[in-house]
Amino acid sequence: SGEFTVQESGWVSLVGAVRGFFSRLTGEGWAQRGPEIPRARGSLAAVGGQAFFLPLYELFLTYGGIFRLIFGPKTFLIVSDPAIAKHILRDNSKAYSKGILAEILDFVMGKGLIPADGEIWRVRRRAIVPALHQKYVAAMISLFSEASYRLCGKLDKAASDGEDVEMESLFSRLTLDVIGKAVFNYDFDSLTYDNGIVEAVYVVLREAEMRSTSPIPTWEIPIWKDISPRQRKVNEALQLINDTLDNLIAICKRMVEQEDLQFHEEYMNEQDPSILHFLLASGDDVSSKQLRDDLMTLLIAGHETSAAVLTWTFYLLSKEPEVMAKLQEEVDRVLGDRMPTIDDMKKLIYTTRVINESLRLYPQPPVLIRRSMEDDVLGGYPIGKGEDIFISVWNLHRCPKSWTDADKFKPERWPLDGPNPNEINQNFSYLPFGGGPRKCVGDMFATFENVVATAMLVRRFDFQLAPGAPPVEMTTGATIHTTEGLNMTVTRRRRQPIIPKLERKIVSDSQSTCFDQSE
Ligand code: HEM
């Protein structure tokens, strides 16, 4: 037929397709009375091989803010309209679950906060959100600075040796080191070493990404799933991570038992400010499996997203020298040679706008996934229970009607004296951290982490795309990756600030050499 059917393998998850097929036969879903949602027609021949959200953008321009994509036996609703996104995410959020996402992530996150729905989600969200209080986030600034400083050390060496660097993998290591300490007080130290646990985290992450883009769920095939070398490797990696987490939970429990504990709203243990410590000290009554699921969820949620934001921010900066110059001017003026503090976060406004704008052009993740749990009406169209929905944040953020020069990197579009842009003040046409009850719990943490890392790197170095490196193209897993890395030439800035030796705060002994690097 001439209908837009997707034959290409691997560009979007088919995991739910087979499962959904039989429910379609029973008539659940889109066989509703009333006006019919436009069905996308066309051919994918012209767009094969691209990141999956790119063809969805072309279809959005043709079919509008809501259309149906027919995908083998399965159909998806693609939403790119701010009012419909607001309805699903906020106004009628109770009618929507995480659907396919929960199925894909079950092996790694179980009933953690991202995939969980219903009562489990409500209880866990209520337990976890208070752990990210203001005092905790402020304490994290020194953790961000110290990890960024370690990265500076690596870049310094590359600059001296005249070697290009692959920044995407370095950002991934930076944010892994940060999130390990921040969530369960574990020092992966992946910027320095490639040990077993770091490797295990990457095996599991790659598996989650493979599952979200694979056309056939081989990991569900009986017998194969037990004998496939890949699955065995994944299971071993999961086992190692689970054992490590169990161990960290046990250590933390002992610490809490020995503490002269006075729990209050902004409780924080100075030696171990981690979220795990807060949860245990709060008397959070939870099974160790649930606690592990939550820690794993926070680890993955906070790791890949921030790494992707930094990767695309530095890519964008390399393309816009004027933005880079303004950014460096602000960072030099505000920070000079000091390490950043929480007070600087209010002053590094242009730096924050650079991150805001990077998140507009490269939202992480580029689509939000939901499934309708009851009948509803979207944009005037009735829909049934069981619809799988992709809210394309990519489309919302690049809609030519919402944004002038939608594809241009222009941090100036957000006035320096205006509010920090978010989904509320942009009326759901900008959703960097989602919206409604399932909005990201780490938005402030992540913004400060990105601001600190960006500021510390650009005050010391200039970054150019490495000459002769392959073009930087996009591919998708859970977040937007480059196809072949972000290869950059890093040079020390001529006005090279000197970072003084500082008193260490909070972070563990294993990082005590952090400030001993010679400048
Ligand atoms: C949820 C983005 C960093 C923890 C979300 C959502 C988005 C998002 C868009 C909503 C997902 C949905 O509605 O389906 C980001 C970005 C980050 C970031 C762009 C970095 C720049 C973090 C960090 C943490 C975190 C650092 C933890 C410390 C979570 C959790 C949820 C979530 C637990 C699920 C909340 C719920 O369902 O109740 N994030 N995030 N994120 N994020 Fe983040």
PDB file of C-alpha atoms and ligand atoms in Angstrom, residues 98 113-114 121 125 179 298 301-302 305-306 309 359 364-365 368 370 432-434 438-442 445-446 450, ligand 1:
ATOM      1  CA  LYS A  98       5.328   4.445  30.491  1.00  0.00           C
ATOM      2  CA  LEU A 113      11.348   5.550  39.279  1.00  0.00           C
ATOM      3  CA  ILE A 114      11.571   6.017  35.489  1.00  0.00           C
ATOM      4  CA  TRP A 121       5.896   5.210  41.329  1.00  0.00           C
ATOM      5  CA  ARG A 125       8.859   9.525  43.970  1.00  0.00           C
ATOM      6  CA  ILE A 179      26.662  10.267  39.427  1.00  0.00           C
ATOM      7  CA  LEU A 298      19.199   7.298  39.086  1.00  0.00           C
ATOM      8  CA  ALA A 301      19.098   8.689  34.250  1.00  0.00           C
ATOM      9  CA  GLY A 302      21.797  11.005  35.497  1.00  0.00           C
ATOM     10  CA  THR A 305      21.691  12.428  29.694  1.00  0.00           C
ATOM     11  CA  SER A 306      24.293  14.818  31.073  1.00  0.00           C
ATOM     12  CA  VAL A 309      24.177  17.414  26.806  1.00  0.00           C
ATOM     13  CA  LEU A 359      18.937  21.234  25.333  1.00  0.00           C
ATOM     14  CA  GLN A 364      17.782  14.205  25.867  1.00  0.00           C
ATOM     15  CA  PRO A 365      15.875  11.979  25.304  1.00  0.00           C
ATOM     16  CA  LEU A 368       9.051  10.747  25.521  1.00  0.00           C
ATOM     17  CA  ARG A 370       3.660   6.879  26.940  1.00  0.00           C
ATOM     18  CA  PRO A 432      14.115  19.964  28.457  1.00  0.00           C
ATOM     19  CA  PHE A 433      13.207  17.984  31.568  1.00  0.00           C
ATOM     20  CA  GLY A 434       9.702  16.787  30.685  1.00  0.00           C
ATOM     21  CA  ARG A 438       6.857  12.766  35.938  1.00  0.00           C
ATOM     22  CA  LYS A 439       9.172  15.677  35.368  1.00  0.00           C
ATOM     23  CA  CYS A 440      12.865  14.978  35.915  1.00  0.00           C
ATOM     24  CA  VAL A 441      13.852  14.965  39.594  1.00  0.00           C
ATOM     25  CA  GLY A 442      17.445  15.910  38.713  1.00  0.00           C
ATOM     26  CA  PHE A 445      21.450  18.938  39.668  1.00  0.00           C
ATOM     27  CA  ALA A 446      21.954  18.361  35.941  1.00  0.00           C
ATOM     28  CA  ASN A 450      26.607  21.003  32.957  1.00  0.00           C
TER      29      ASN A 450
HETATM   30  C1  HEM B   1      12.963  11.994  34.185  1.00  0.00           C
HETATM   31  C2  HEM B   1      15.768  14.659  31.282  1.00  0.00           C
HETATM   32  C3  HEM B   1      19.396  14.373  34.486  1.00  0.00           C
HETATM   33  C4  HEM B   1      16.673  11.548  37.275  1.00  0.00           C
HETATM   34  C5  HEM B   1      13.408  12.783  33.151  1.00  0.00           C
HETATM   35  C6  HEM B   1      12.600  13.211  32.034  1.00  0.00           C
HETATM   36  C7  HEM B   1      13.394  13.934  31.220  1.00  0.00           C
HETATM   37  C8  HEM B   1      14.697  13.994  31.824  1.00  0.00           C
HETATM   38  C9  HEM B   1      13.004  14.570  29.897  1.00  0.00           C
HETATM   39  C10 HEM B   1      11.111  12.909  31.828  1.00  0.00           C
HETATM   40  C11 HEM B   1      10.937  11.554  31.204  1.00  0.00           C
HETATM   41  C12 HEM B   1       9.485  11.261  30.857  1.00  0.00           C
HETATM   42  O1  HEM B   1       8.589  12.054  31.129  1.00  0.00           O
HETATM   43  O2  HEM B   1       9.246  10.192  30.277  1.00  0.00           O
HETATM   44  C13 HEM B   1      16.997  14.775  31.894  1.00  0.00           C
HETATM   45  C14 HEM B   1      18.107  15.497  31.331  1.00  0.00           C
HETATM   46  C15 HEM B   1      19.127  15.410  32.234  1.00  0.00           C
HETATM   47  C16 HEM B   1      18.653  14.648  33.365  1.00  0.00           C
HETATM   48  C17 HEM B   1      18.113  16.194  29.982  1.00  0.00           C
HETATM   49  C18 HEM B   1      20.510  15.972  32.152  1.00  0.00           C
HETATM   50  C19 HEM B   1      20.816  17.061  31.504  1.00  0.00           C
HETATM   51  C20 HEM B   1      18.946  13.645  35.553  1.00  0.00           C
HETATM   52  C21 HEM B   1      19.690  13.408  36.753  1.00  0.00           C
HETATM   53  C22 HEM B   1      18.928  12.601  37.547  1.00  0.00           C
HETATM   54  C23 HEM B   1      17.695  12.344  36.821  1.00  0.00           C
HETATM   55  C24 HEM B   1      21.074  13.984  37.058  1.00  0.00           C
HETATM   56  C25 HEM B   1      19.195  12.080  38.919  1.00  0.00           C
HETATM   57  C26 HEM B   1      20.028  12.589  39.782  1.00  0.00           C
HETATM   58  C27 HEM B   1      15.460  11.391  36.635  1.00  0.00           C
HETATM   59  C28 HEM B   1      14.405  10.538  37.144  1.00  0.00           C
HETATM   60  C29 HEM B   1      13.328  10.671  36.262  1.00  0.00           C
HETATM   61  C30 HEM B   1      13.755  11.595  35.227  1.00  0.00           C
HETATM   62  C31 HEM B   1      14.455   9.664  38.380  1.00  0.00           C
HETATM   63  C32 HEM B   1      11.970   9.972  36.365  1.00  0.00           C
HETATM   64  C33 HEM B   1      11.016  10.794  37.184  1.00  0.00           C
HETATM   65  C34 HEM B   1       9.646  10.152  37.302  1.00  0.00           C
HETATM   66  O3  HEM B   1       9.228   9.411  36.418  1.00  0.00           O
HETATM   67  O4  HEM B   1       8.991  10.421  38.306  1.00  0.00           O
HETATM   68  N1  HEM B   1      14.682  13.288  33.009  1.00  0.00           N
HETATM   69  N2  HEM B   1      17.363  14.272  33.109  1.00  0.00           N
HETATM   70  N3  HEM B   1      17.736  12.994  35.624  1.00  0.00           N
HETATM   71  N4  HEM B   1      15.051  12.007  35.492  1.00  0.00           N
HETATM   72 FE1  HEM B   1      16.166  13.231  34.377  1.00  0.00          FE
END
